[in-house]
Coordinates of C-alpha atoms and ligand atoms in Angstrom, one line a residue:
M1 CA 114.4 155.2 -112.4
H2 CA 117.8 156.0 -110.6
T3 CA 118.1 159.7 -110.2
A4 CA 121.0 162.0 -109.0
S5 CA 118.7 162.7 -106.0
A6 CA 118.3 158.8 -105.3
A7 CA 122.1 158.6 -105.4
I8 CA 122.4 161.2 -102.9
L9 CA 120.3 159.4 -100.4
E10 CA 122.0 156.2 -101.2
A11 CA 125.4 158.1 -100.2
L12 CA 123.9 159.4 -97.0
V13 CA 122.8 155.9 -95.9
E14 CA 126.3 154.6 -96.7
A15 CA 127.8 157.4 -94.7
G16 CA 125.4 156.6 -91.8
V17 CA 123.7 159.9 -91.8
E18 CA 120.6 159.1 -90.0
Y19 CA 118.6 162.2 -90.4
L20 CA 117.6 164.7 -93.0
F21 CA 116.6 168.0 -91.5
A22 CA 114.7 169.3 -94.2
N23 CA 112.8 172.5 -95.3
F24 CA 111.8 172.0 -98.9
G25 CA 110.9 174.0 -101.9
S26 CA 110.5 174.1 -105.9
D27 CA 114.1 173.0 -106.2
H28 CA 113.6 169.6 -104.4
P29 CA 110.9 167.4 -106.6
G30 CA 113.8 165.0 -107.4
L31 CA 114.5 164.3 -103.8
I32 CA 111.0 164.4 -102.6
E33 CA 110.4 161.7 -105.2
A34 CA 113.3 159.6 -104.5
I35 CA 112.5 159.6 -100.6
A36 CA 109.0 158.6 -101.5
Q37 CA 110.0 156.0 -103.8
A38 CA 112.7 154.7 -101.4
R39 CA 109.8 154.5 -98.8
A40 CA 107.5 152.7 -101.1
A41 CA 110.2 150.2 -101.9
N42 CA 111.1 149.9 -98.3
R43 CA 114.9 150.9 -99.1
A44 CA 116.9 152.7 -96.6
C45 CA 116.3 156.4 -96.1
P46 CA 117.5 158.9 -93.6
K47 CA 114.6 159.8 -91.6
V48 CA 113.1 163.2 -92.5
I49 CA 112.8 165.9 -90.0
T50 CA 110.6 168.5 -91.0
A51 CA 111.9 172.0 -90.0
P52 CA 109.6 174.8 -90.4
T53 CA 112.7 177.2 -90.0
E54 CA 116.4 176.4 -91.4
M55 CA 118.1 178.0 -88.3
V56 CA 116.3 175.4 -86.3
A57 CA 117.3 172.4 -88.5
M58 CA 120.9 173.7 -88.6
S59 CA 121.1 173.9 -84.9
A60 CA 119.4 170.5 -84.4
A61 CA 122.2 169.2 -86.8
H62 CA 124.8 170.9 -84.7
G63 CA 123.4 169.4 -81.3
F64 CA 123.3 165.9 -82.9
A65 CA 126.8 165.9 -83.9
Q66 CA 127.9 167.4 -80.7
A67 CA 126.1 164.4 -79.0
R68 CA 127.4 161.8 -81.3
G69 CA 130.2 162.9 -83.1
R70 CA 128.6 162.5 -86.6
A71 CA 127.2 164.8 -89.3
Q72 CA 123.4 165.0 -90.2
A73 CA 122.3 166.3 -93.4
V74 CA 120.2 169.7 -93.5
L75 CA 118.4 170.2 -96.8
V76 CA 117.5 173.9 -97.7
H77 CA 115.9 175.8 -100.2
V78 CA 118.4 177.5 -102.9
D79 CA 119.8 180.9 -101.9
C80 CA 116.9 181.5 -99.7
G81 CA 116.8 178.7 -97.4
T82 CA 120.6 179.0 -97.4
Q83 CA 120.5 182.7 -96.0
A84 CA 117.8 181.5 -93.5
L85 CA 120.3 179.3 -92.2
G86 CA 121.9 182.3 -91.0
G87 CA 124.2 182.5 -87.8
A88 CA 123.7 178.8 -87.3
V89 CA 126.4 178.3 -89.9
H90 CA 128.5 180.6 -88.3
N91 CA 127.7 178.5 -85.3
A92 CA 129.1 175.2 -86.7
A93 CA 132.0 176.6 -88.6
K94 CA 133.2 178.2 -85.3
G95 CA 132.5 175.3 -83.1
R96 CA 133.9 172.8 -85.8
V97 CA 130.9 170.9 -85.7
P98 CA 130.4 168.5 -88.9
V99 CA 127.1 169.2 -90.9
L100 CA 126.0 168.3 -94.4
I101 CA 124.2 171.2 -95.8
I102 CA 122.9 170.2 -99.3
A103 CA 120.8 173.1 -101.3
G104 CA 119.0 173.0 -104.8
M105 CA 119.7 175.9 -107.3
S106 CA 117.2 177.3 -109.7
P107 CA 116.9 175.3 -113.0
A108 CA 119.6 176.2 -115.5
T109 CA 117.1 176.1 -118.4
Q110 CA 113.9 177.5 -119.4
E111 CA 112.7 175.9 -122.5
G112 CA 112.0 172.1 -121.1
E113 CA 115.4 171.0 -122.2
A114 CA 115.7 168.7 -119.2
R115 CA 113.4 167.2 -116.7
G116 CA 113.1 170.0 -113.9
S117 CA 113.6 173.1 -116.5
R118 CA 112.2 176.4 -115.4
N119 CA 108.0 176.2 -114.8
E120 CA 107.6 178.6 -111.6
F121 CA 107.9 182.5 -111.8
I122 CA 110.2 182.2 -108.6
Q123 CA 112.8 180.3 -110.5
W124 CA 113.9 183.6 -112.3
I125 CA 114.2 185.5 -109.0
Q126 CA 116.0 182.8 -107.1
D127 CA 118.5 182.6 -109.9
V128 CA 121.7 184.2 -108.0
P129 CA 125.5 184.8 -109.2
D130 CA 126.9 183.1 -106.7
Q131 CA 125.0 181.0 -104.1
R132 CA 127.9 179.0 -102.8
G133 CA 129.4 182.6 -102.0
L134 CA 126.8 182.9 -99.2
V135 CA 128.7 180.3 -96.8
R136 CA 132.3 180.0 -98.6
G137 CA 133.6 182.1 -95.6
Y138 CA 132.5 179.4 -93.1
V139 CA 132.5 176.0 -94.9
R140 CA 135.3 173.5 -95.2
Y141 CA 134.1 172.3 -98.5
E142 CA 131.5 173.4 -100.8
N143 CA 130.7 172.3 -104.2
E144 CA 128.0 172.1 -107.0
I145 CA 127.1 168.7 -108.3
R146 CA 127.3 169.7 -112.1
L147 CA 126.6 166.0 -113.4
G148 CA 124.4 163.6 -111.2
A149 CA 127.0 160.9 -112.5
N150 CA 129.2 161.5 -109.8
A151 CA 127.0 162.7 -107.0
K152 CA 127.6 160.0 -104.6
Q153 CA 131.4 160.5 -104.7
I154 CA 130.7 164.4 -104.0
V155 CA 128.7 163.6 -100.8
H156 CA 131.2 161.1 -99.6
R157 CA 134.2 163.9 -100.5
A158 CA 132.2 166.6 -98.5
L159 CA 131.7 164.2 -95.5
Q160 CA 135.4 163.7 -95.6
F161 CA 136.2 167.1 -94.9
A162 CA 133.5 167.7 -92.4
H163 CA 134.6 164.8 -90.2
S164 CA 138.5 165.8 -90.8
D165 CA 140.0 168.1 -88.2
P166 CA 139.5 170.9 -88.3
C167 CA 135.8 169.6 -88.8
G168 CA 133.1 171.9 -89.9
P169 CA 130.0 172.3 -91.9
V170 CA 130.2 171.4 -95.7
Y171 CA 127.8 172.7 -98.5
V172 CA 126.7 171.1 -101.5
T173 CA 124.4 172.1 -104.3
A174 CA 122.8 171.0 -107.3
P175 CA 120.5 172.5 -110.1
R176 CA 117.0 171.1 -110.2
E177 CA 117.6 169.3 -113.5
V178 CA 120.8 167.7 -112.0
L179 CA 118.9 166.5 -109.2
E180 CA 116.2 165.0 -111.4
S181 CA 118.8 163.4 -114.0
E182 CA 119.1 159.6 -114.6
V183 CA 122.4 158.5 -113.4
P184 CA 124.1 154.9 -113.4
E185 CA 124.4 153.1 -110.3
V186 CA 127.7 153.8 -108.3
A187 CA 129.1 151.3 -105.8
I188 CA 131.0 153.0 -103.1
D189 CA 133.4 151.0 -100.5
V190 CA 132.9 153.6 -97.9
R191 CA 136.2 152.3 -96.1
R192 CA 137.8 154.5 -98.8
W193 CA 136.1 157.6 -98.1
Q194 CA 137.1 157.9 -94.2
P195 CA 138.3 161.2 -92.4
L196 CA 141.9 161.9 -92.4
A197 CA 143.2 159.6 -89.6
P198 CA 144.2 161.6 -86.3
R199 CA 147.4 163.5 -86.5
A200 CA 150.0 162.7 -84.0
L201 CA 152.9 165.0 -82.8
D202 CA 156.0 165.4 -83.9
P203 CA 158.3 163.1 -81.6
E204 CA 160.5 166.2 -81.1
A205 CA 157.8 168.3 -79.9
A206 CA 156.4 165.7 -77.9
R207 CA 159.9 165.7 -75.9
E208 CA 160.0 169.3 -75.7
I209 CA 156.7 169.8 -74.1
A210 CA 157.2 167.0 -71.8
G211 CA 160.5 168.2 -70.8
A212 CA 159.3 171.8 -70.1
L213 CA 156.2 170.3 -68.0
A214 CA 158.4 168.3 -65.9
G215 CA 160.7 170.8 -64.9
A216 CA 158.2 173.5 -64.6
E217 CA 157.0 174.6 -60.6
H218 CA 153.5 175.3 -61.6
P219 CA 152.6 173.9 -64.9
L220 CA 149.0 174.5 -66.2
I221 CA 146.9 173.3 -69.0
V222 CA 144.1 175.4 -70.6
T223 CA 141.4 174.0 -72.7
S224 CA 138.3 174.8 -74.4
Y225 CA 136.8 171.8 -76.5
A226 CA 139.5 169.0 -76.0
G227 CA 136.4 167.3 -74.6
R228 CA 134.9 167.2 -77.9
S229 CA 136.2 163.5 -77.6
R230 CA 135.9 161.7 -74.6
A231 CA 139.1 159.9 -75.0
A232 CA 140.8 163.3 -75.0
V233 CA 139.2 163.8 -71.6
A234 CA 140.6 160.7 -69.8
E235 CA 144.1 161.5 -71.6
L236 CA 144.0 165.0 -69.9
V237 CA 143.2 163.6 -66.6
S238 CA 146.2 161.2 -67.2
L239 CA 148.4 164.0 -68.4
A240 CA 147.8 166.5 -65.3
E241 CA 148.2 163.4 -62.8
T242 CA 151.6 162.6 -64.6
F243 CA 152.9 165.9 -64.2
A244 CA 150.7 167.2 -61.3
A245 CA 149.5 170.3 -63.6
G246 CA 146.4 172.1 -63.2
V247 CA 143.7 172.5 -65.5
I248 CA 141.8 175.5 -66.3
E249 CA 139.0 175.5 -68.7
S250 CA 138.6 178.8 -71.0
V251 CA 135.2 179.6 -72.8
P252 CA 134.5 175.8 -72.9
S253 CA 132.1 174.5 -75.2
Y254 CA 132.4 170.7 -73.9
V255 CA 133.1 169.1 -70.4
N256 CA 137.0 168.9 -71.0
F257 CA 137.7 167.6 -67.5
P258 CA 135.9 166.4 -64.6
T259 CA 135.2 169.4 -62.1
D260 CA 135.6 167.0 -59.2
H261 CA 139.3 166.0 -59.9
A262 CA 141.8 167.5 -57.7
A263 CA 143.5 169.2 -60.4
Y264 CA 140.9 171.0 -61.8
L265 CA 141.4 174.4 -61.2
G266 CA 138.1 176.2 -62.5
V267 CA 136.6 178.0 -65.6
Q268 CA 136.5 181.4 -66.8
W269 CA 134.6 183.3 -69.4
N270 CA 134.1 187.4 -69.6
E271 CA 134.6 187.8 -65.9
R272 CA 136.9 190.6 -65.5
R273 CA 139.4 189.3 -63.1
Q274 CA 142.9 187.8 -63.6
N275 CA 142.9 184.3 -63.3
A276 CA 145.0 183.3 -60.3
A277 CA 146.4 180.1 -61.9
L278 CA 147.4 181.7 -65.2
A279 CA 149.2 184.2 -63.3
R280 CA 151.2 181.6 -61.5
A281 CA 152.1 179.1 -64.1
D282 CA 155.5 179.1 -65.2
V283 CA 154.8 176.8 -68.1
V284 CA 151.2 176.8 -70.0
L285 CA 150.1 174.0 -72.3
V286 CA 147.0 175.4 -74.6
L287 CA 145.0 172.3 -75.8
D288 CA 142.4 173.0 -78.0
S289 CA 141.6 176.8 -77.3
D290 CA 140.3 179.7 -79.5
V291 CA 140.4 181.9 -76.6
P292 CA 142.8 180.7 -74.1
W293 CA 142.8 184.0 -72.1
I294 CA 141.5 187.8 -72.7
G295 CA 144.8 189.5 -72.3
E296 CA 143.6 192.6 -71.7
V297 CA 142.0 191.1 -68.3
S298 CA 143.7 187.9 -67.6
R299 CA 147.1 186.5 -68.9
P300 CA 150.0 184.3 -68.5
R301 CA 152.9 185.9 -66.4
D302 CA 155.9 187.3 -68.1
G303 CA 158.3 185.0 -69.4
A304 CA 156.0 182.0 -68.9
R305 CA 156.7 179.4 -71.6
I306 CA 153.5 178.7 -73.7
F307 CA 153.1 175.6 -75.8
H308 CA 150.1 175.2 -78.1
V309 CA 148.6 171.8 -79.4
D310 CA 145.4 172.0 -81.2
A311 CA 143.5 170.5 -84.0
D312 CA 143.3 174.3 -85.5
P313 CA 146.4 175.9 -84.4
L314 CA 146.5 178.7 -87.2
K315 CA 142.8 179.4 -86.5
Q316 CA 142.5 179.4 -90.4
Q317 CA 139.1 181.4 -90.0
M318 CA 140.3 184.0 -87.7
P319 CA 141.9 186.8 -89.2
L320 CA 143.7 188.1 -86.0
W321 CA 145.0 185.5 -83.5
Y322 CA 148.1 184.9 -81.7
I323 CA 148.9 183.9 -78.0
G324 CA 152.7 184.1 -78.1
A325 CA 153.4 180.7 -77.8
S326 CA 157.1 179.4 -78.5
L327 CA 156.0 176.0 -80.0
Q328 CA 152.5 175.4 -81.9
C329 CA 151.6 171.9 -83.1
Q330 CA 148.6 170.7 -85.0
A331 CA 147.8 167.3 -83.8
D332 CA 145.0 165.4 -82.4
V333 CA 144.7 166.4 -78.5
A334 CA 143.9 162.7 -77.0
L335 CA 147.0 161.4 -79.3
A336 CA 149.2 164.0 -78.3
A337 CA 148.7 164.0 -74.7
R338 CA 149.4 160.1 -74.7
Q339 CA 152.6 161.1 -76.8
I340 CA 153.7 163.6 -74.1
R341 CA 153.1 161.5 -71.2
A342 CA 155.0 158.7 -72.8
A343 CA 157.9 161.0 -73.2
A344 CA 158.0 162.1 -69.8
E345 CA 159.4 158.8 -68.9
E346 CA 162.9 160.2 -70.1
F347 CA 162.6 163.1 -67.6
Q348 CA 162.9 161.1 -64.2
G349 CA 160.8 163.6 -62.2
D350 CA 161.2 163.8 -58.5
P351 CA 158.5 161.7 -57.1
E352 CA 158.1 163.7 -54.0
R353 CA 157.9 167.0 -56.0
I354 CA 155.2 165.7 -57.9
E355 CA 153.3 164.4 -54.9
R356 CA 153.6 167.8 -53.1
R357 CA 152.4 169.5 -56.2
L358 CA 149.4 167.3 -56.4
R359 CA 148.5 168.0 -52.6
E360 CA 149.0 171.6 -53.2
L361 CA 146.4 171.4 -56.2
A362 CA 144.0 169.6 -54.1
V363 CA 143.9 172.4 -51.7
E364 CA 143.4 175.0 -54.3
H365 CA 140.8 172.6 -55.9
A366 CA 139.2 172.4 -52.5
A367 CA 139.1 176.5 -52.2
W368 CA 137.5 176.7 -55.7
T369 CA 134.8 174.2 -55.0
A370 CA 134.1 176.1 -51.5
Q371 CA 134.0 179.2 -53.2
V372 CA 131.5 178.1 -55.9
G373 CA 129.4 176.3 -53.2
A374 CA 129.3 179.5 -51.0
R375 CA 127.1 181.4 -53.9
E376 CA 124.7 178.8 -54.3
S377 CA 122.8 179.3 -51.2
A378 CA 119.2 180.6 -51.0
G379 CA 119.0 184.2 -50.7
E380 CA 116.3 186.7 -50.6
K381 CA 116.2 186.9 -54.4
L382 CA 116.4 184.2 -57.1
T383 CA 119.8 184.2 -58.3
A384 CA 121.1 182.2 -61.5
E385 CA 123.7 180.6 -59.2
Y386 CA 121.0 179.1 -56.7
L387 CA 118.8 178.1 -59.7
V388 CA 121.7 176.4 -61.5
A389 CA 123.0 174.1 -58.4
C390 CA 119.1 173.3 -57.8
L391 CA 118.8 172.2 -61.5
R392 CA 122.1 170.3 -61.0
D393 CA 120.8 168.3 -58.2
A394 CA 117.7 167.6 -59.6
I395 CA 118.8 166.3 -63.0
G396 CA 121.7 164.4 -62.1
E397 CA 125.2 163.7 -63.6
D398 CA 124.3 161.9 -66.8
A399 CA 121.6 164.6 -68.1
I400 CA 122.9 166.4 -71.2
V401 CA 122.7 170.2 -70.8
V402 CA 123.1 172.6 -73.7
S403 CA 123.8 176.3 -72.7
E404 CA 123.2 179.5 -74.2
S405 CA 123.5 181.5 -71.0
V406 CA 125.2 184.7 -72.5
T407 CA 126.3 186.8 -69.2
N408 CA 125.5 183.6 -67.2
F409 CA 127.6 181.3 -69.3
H410 CA 130.2 180.9 -66.1
V411 CA 127.4 180.6 -63.7
V412 CA 126.2 177.6 -65.6
S413 CA 129.8 176.3 -66.1
Q414 CA 130.7 176.7 -62.4
H415 CA 127.5 175.4 -60.8
L416 CA 126.4 172.7 -63.0
R417 CA 129.8 171.1 -62.1
R418 CA 129.7 168.5 -64.5
T419 CA 131.8 165.3 -64.0
R420 CA 131.3 163.5 -67.3
P421 CA 132.2 164.2 -70.8
G422 CA 129.4 164.7 -73.6
T423 CA 127.0 166.2 -70.7
L424 CA 127.5 170.1 -71.3
F425 CA 127.5 171.9 -74.5
S426 CA 127.4 175.3 -76.0
S427 CA 127.6 176.3 -79.5
G428 CA 131.4 177.4 -79.9
G429 CA 130.1 180.3 -82.0
G430 CA 128.5 183.8 -81.4
S431 CA 125.3 183.7 -83.1
L432 CA 122.4 183.5 -80.7
G433 CA 119.7 181.1 -81.2
Y434 CA 121.4 177.6 -81.1
N435 CA 119.9 176.5 -77.8
G436 CA 116.3 175.2 -78.6
G437 CA 117.5 173.3 -81.8
A438 CA 120.4 172.1 -80.5
A439 CA 118.3 170.6 -77.5
V440 CA 115.9 168.6 -80.0
G441 CA 119.1 167.2 -82.0
V442 CA 120.8 166.0 -78.7
K443 CA 117.5 164.4 -77.9
L444 CA 117.5 162.4 -81.1
A445 CA 121.1 161.5 -80.8
Q446 CA 120.6 160.3 -77.5
P447 CA 117.1 159.3 -76.8
D448 CA 117.5 157.9 -73.5
A449 CA 119.0 161.1 -72.0
L450 CA 117.4 163.7 -70.2
V451 CA 117.9 166.9 -72.2
V452 CA 118.0 170.5 -70.6
A453 CA 118.6 173.4 -72.6
I454 CA 119.5 176.6 -70.5
C455 CA 119.4 180.1 -72.0
G456 CA 118.9 183.7 -71.8
D457 CA 115.5 185.2 -72.4
G458 CA 117.0 187.2 -75.5
S459 CA 118.5 183.8 -76.6
Y460 CA 115.1 182.0 -76.2
L461 CA 113.5 184.5 -78.6
F462 CA 116.5 184.0 -81.0
S463 CA 116.1 180.1 -80.8
Q464 CA 112.9 180.2 -82.5
P465 CA 110.8 178.7 -79.9
S466 CA 107.6 178.0 -81.9
T467 CA 109.6 176.1 -84.4
V468 CA 111.6 174.2 -82.0
H469 CA 108.8 173.2 -79.6
W470 CA 106.6 172.2 -82.9
M471 CA 109.4 169.9 -83.6
A472 CA 110.1 168.6 -80.3
R473 CA 106.4 167.4 -80.0
R474 CA 106.4 166.3 -83.7
Y475 CA 109.6 164.2 -83.4
E476 CA 109.2 163.0 -79.7
A477 CA 112.0 164.6 -78.6
P478 CA 111.0 166.3 -75.2
F479 CA 113.2 168.4 -73.1
L480 CA 113.5 170.8 -70.3
H481 CA 113.7 174.5 -71.4
I482 CA 115.1 177.2 -68.9
V483 CA 114.9 180.8 -69.5
L484 CA 117.1 183.0 -67.3
N485 CA 114.9 185.8 -67.6
N486 CA 116.7 188.9 -66.8
G487 CA 114.3 191.3 -68.4
G488 CA 116.3 191.6 -71.8
W489 CA 119.7 191.9 -72.9
R490 CA 122.2 192.4 -70.0
A491 CA 125.2 191.8 -72.5
P492 CA 125.1 195.1 -74.3
R493 CA 124.8 196.8 -71.0
Q494 CA 128.5 195.1 -70.0
A495 CA 129.8 195.9 -73.2
V496 CA 129.1 199.7 -72.9
I497 CA 130.4 199.5 -69.4
G498 CA 133.5 197.9 -70.5
V499 CA 134.1 200.7 -73.1
H500 CA 132.6 203.9 -71.6
P501 CA 132.4 203.0 -68.0
D502 CA 132.1 206.7 -67.5
G503 CA 129.9 207.6 -70.0
I504 CA 126.1 208.5 -70.1
A505 CA 124.6 205.1 -71.4
A506 CA 126.5 203.1 -68.3
T507 CA 124.1 204.6 -65.9
S508 CA 121.1 205.3 -68.0
P509 CA 118.1 203.1 -66.9
D510 CA 116.8 202.9 -70.6
I511 CA 119.4 201.9 -73.3
D512 CA 116.8 200.1 -75.4
I513 CA 118.1 196.5 -74.6
H514 CA 115.2 195.6 -72.1
F515 CA 112.1 193.9 -72.9
P516 CA 109.3 195.7 -71.2
Q517 CA 106.0 193.5 -71.3
P518 CA 107.9 190.7 -71.9
P519 CA 106.5 187.9 -73.8
D520 CA 104.9 184.7 -71.8
Y521 CA 108.1 182.4 -72.7
A522 CA 106.6 179.2 -71.4
A523 CA 103.3 180.0 -73.1
I524 CA 104.8 180.4 -76.4
A525 CA 106.3 176.4 -76.4
A526 CA 102.8 175.7 -74.9
A527 CA 100.8 177.1 -77.9
A528 CA 103.4 175.6 -80.3
G529 CA 104.3 172.2 -78.9
G530 CA 102.0 171.4 -75.9
A531 CA 104.9 172.2 -73.6
H532 CA 104.2 172.2 -70.0
P533 CA 104.7 175.9 -68.7
E534 CA 106.2 177.1 -65.8
T535 CA 106.8 180.8 -64.6
V536 CA 109.0 181.2 -61.5
R537 CA 109.5 184.5 -59.5
T538 CA 110.8 183.6 -56.1
V539 CA 113.1 181.0 -54.5
A540 CA 110.4 179.2 -52.9
E541 CA 108.6 178.4 -56.3
L542 CA 111.8 177.1 -57.8
K543 CA 112.2 173.8 -56.7
P544 CA 108.5 172.6 -57.1
A545 CA 108.4 174.0 -60.5
L546 CA 111.5 171.9 -61.7
E547 CA 109.8 168.8 -60.0
R548 CA 106.6 169.5 -62.0
A549 CA 108.7 170.2 -65.2
L550 CA 110.8 167.1 -64.7
R551 CA 107.8 164.8 -64.3
A552 CA 106.3 166.4 -67.7
V553 CA 109.5 165.5 -69.6
R554 CA 110.2 162.3 -67.8
N555 CA 106.6 160.7 -67.5
E556 CA 104.6 162.7 -69.9
R557 CA 107.1 162.6 -72.6
R558 CA 106.4 166.3 -73.4
S559 CA 108.9 169.4 -73.0
A560 CA 108.6 171.7 -70.3
V561 CA 109.6 175.4 -70.1
I562 CA 110.6 177.3 -67.0
D563 CA 110.3 181.1 -67.4
A564 CA 112.8 181.8 -64.4
H565 CA 112.8 185.6 -63.3
I566 CA 116.2 185.8 -61.9
A567 CA 117.5 188.8 -60.1
Ligands
TPP1 C1 122.4 186.8 -83.9 C2 122.9 187.7 -82.7 N1 122.4 188.6 -82.8 C3 122.8 189.6 -81.9 C4 124.0 189.3 -81.0 C5 124.4 190.2 -80.1 N2 124.3 190.1 -78.5 C6 125.1 189.3 -77.7 S1 124.7 188.9 -76.3 C7 123.1 189.7 -76.7 C8 122.1 189.7 -75.8 C9 121.7 188.4 -75.3 O1 120.5 188.2 -74.4 P1 120.0 187.1 -73.2 O2 120.0 186.0 -74.3 O3 119.0 187.4 -72.5 O4 121.3 186.9 -72.4 P2 122.0 188.1 -71.4 O5 122.8 189.1 -71.9 O6 120.9 188.9 -71.0 O7 122.5 187.4 -70.4 C10 122.9 190.2 -78.0 C11 121.9 190.9 -78.7 C12 124.5 187.9 -81.4 N3 125.4 187.5 -80.3 N4 124.0 187.2 -81.9
MG2 MG1 118.8 188.3 -70.7

């Protein structure tokens, strides 16, 4: 018998979805049976990854999509499993990361009208008025499969949204009887269900931007997530070289530019200082960025001309957003960069001026590199800067790092000094807990890569490490997990100082953000998934611990956790 559930699995296979991160419930007998039948008949079926908690399932699909650019499927249980996805839906939405979420719904009948009709008490409890409303504010598309007959078309349509800019999560539901229903076979030609073709710039806009960059004294490119496409990184390098423009990253969630390139002028997160390159620039080109600067702290100089090209320039899911750009365009950044470069030929710039500016950029870049390097030396205390520098040297340029380092985000960005696209990710969202699941997903996407997660101690607990490390062992996805243990949550302390610098809380030793008697973080992972545990308290202990941990990951193929007590 061919059911709607079997049709959904077939659609996933057609679309190239390799993994189904699943947390099953009473809404899923149709799917569980269809998976069993596919296996018995040796039919292709996505590999099921059992996820004991939904947040980790979603974070794994998030990491996978960042590493491989493709949506995977996450299966959850009715409204309850949808709620338990929690902030991971926010993260995928804000990060514009494609994920297909599938959720069952309580049966729609209670007298045996169709197979799947209600037969358990919980099906009355879990019948809610607006299940899809739980995620409506976040997903790019949501729909209920009302008749099994076109289940495949709905899956393909959902994936088309997920993979079309601005990409993001999509949500599809079906009541239990629909998942059980017998449906006709539907043939799909996937070539007719592709995402939207990349959008180019209006040629006039390309000309205007090229003219402004060519005529600028200090042109600057600011970007945050252009690096989600490797092609875009190469195009940005050419663009920067063509115009001798400097490049800064603001709140990056990808490697957007090689940090060893002479045009690279650094990265900024929450640091409370005016960015010098931004203050100097007379023309600023913002490419794929949600927060190119924080105006209260750092901003372009008065009179600077600002151009903005983005996959999502209106920031459709942010009620308040503006940067004072005189031209804003929706376009694929790789394509746009190429167009702007091509348009530059018309503005025969002065080659000597370009040469001079490139030399100036190289001097500035060298100063930045030296400044970063100076903070990396070993002192008395174990600092995050020293730790990240040692990590960089130990893991090499090809290792893939996911970072949820919160008040140390900038330290990780600066001192890892990534040179290759696709080797450093952060979630792009603000709901802590992405790190561990994302690392598992990245490892599944790139099994040959060394994968590292680096996170705050608070973020380690948010990530549900017992689930993460059970999954890492069960599905042979070992990774190195580094906990920046600063005794709790530092971010709320910085927030209170930012708003009430002279208040009582600013200097109070206890404002309920510390974790006295902290958990043994490494032991949690050892207990849950046999991870190799390390606790590091001093500079001297760090390198040997890193060596042992990397041996465990590389040679013994098991995860390792380093609980690093930093100053
Ligand atoms: C799901 C979620 N809950 C709460 C917060 C608010 N929050 C922001 S930073 C932070 C503390 C993070 O602690 P840790 O990971 O140890 O980083 P640190 O601040 O110490 O650098 C909290 C609780 C959040 N962003 N997401
Ligand atoms: Mg902390």
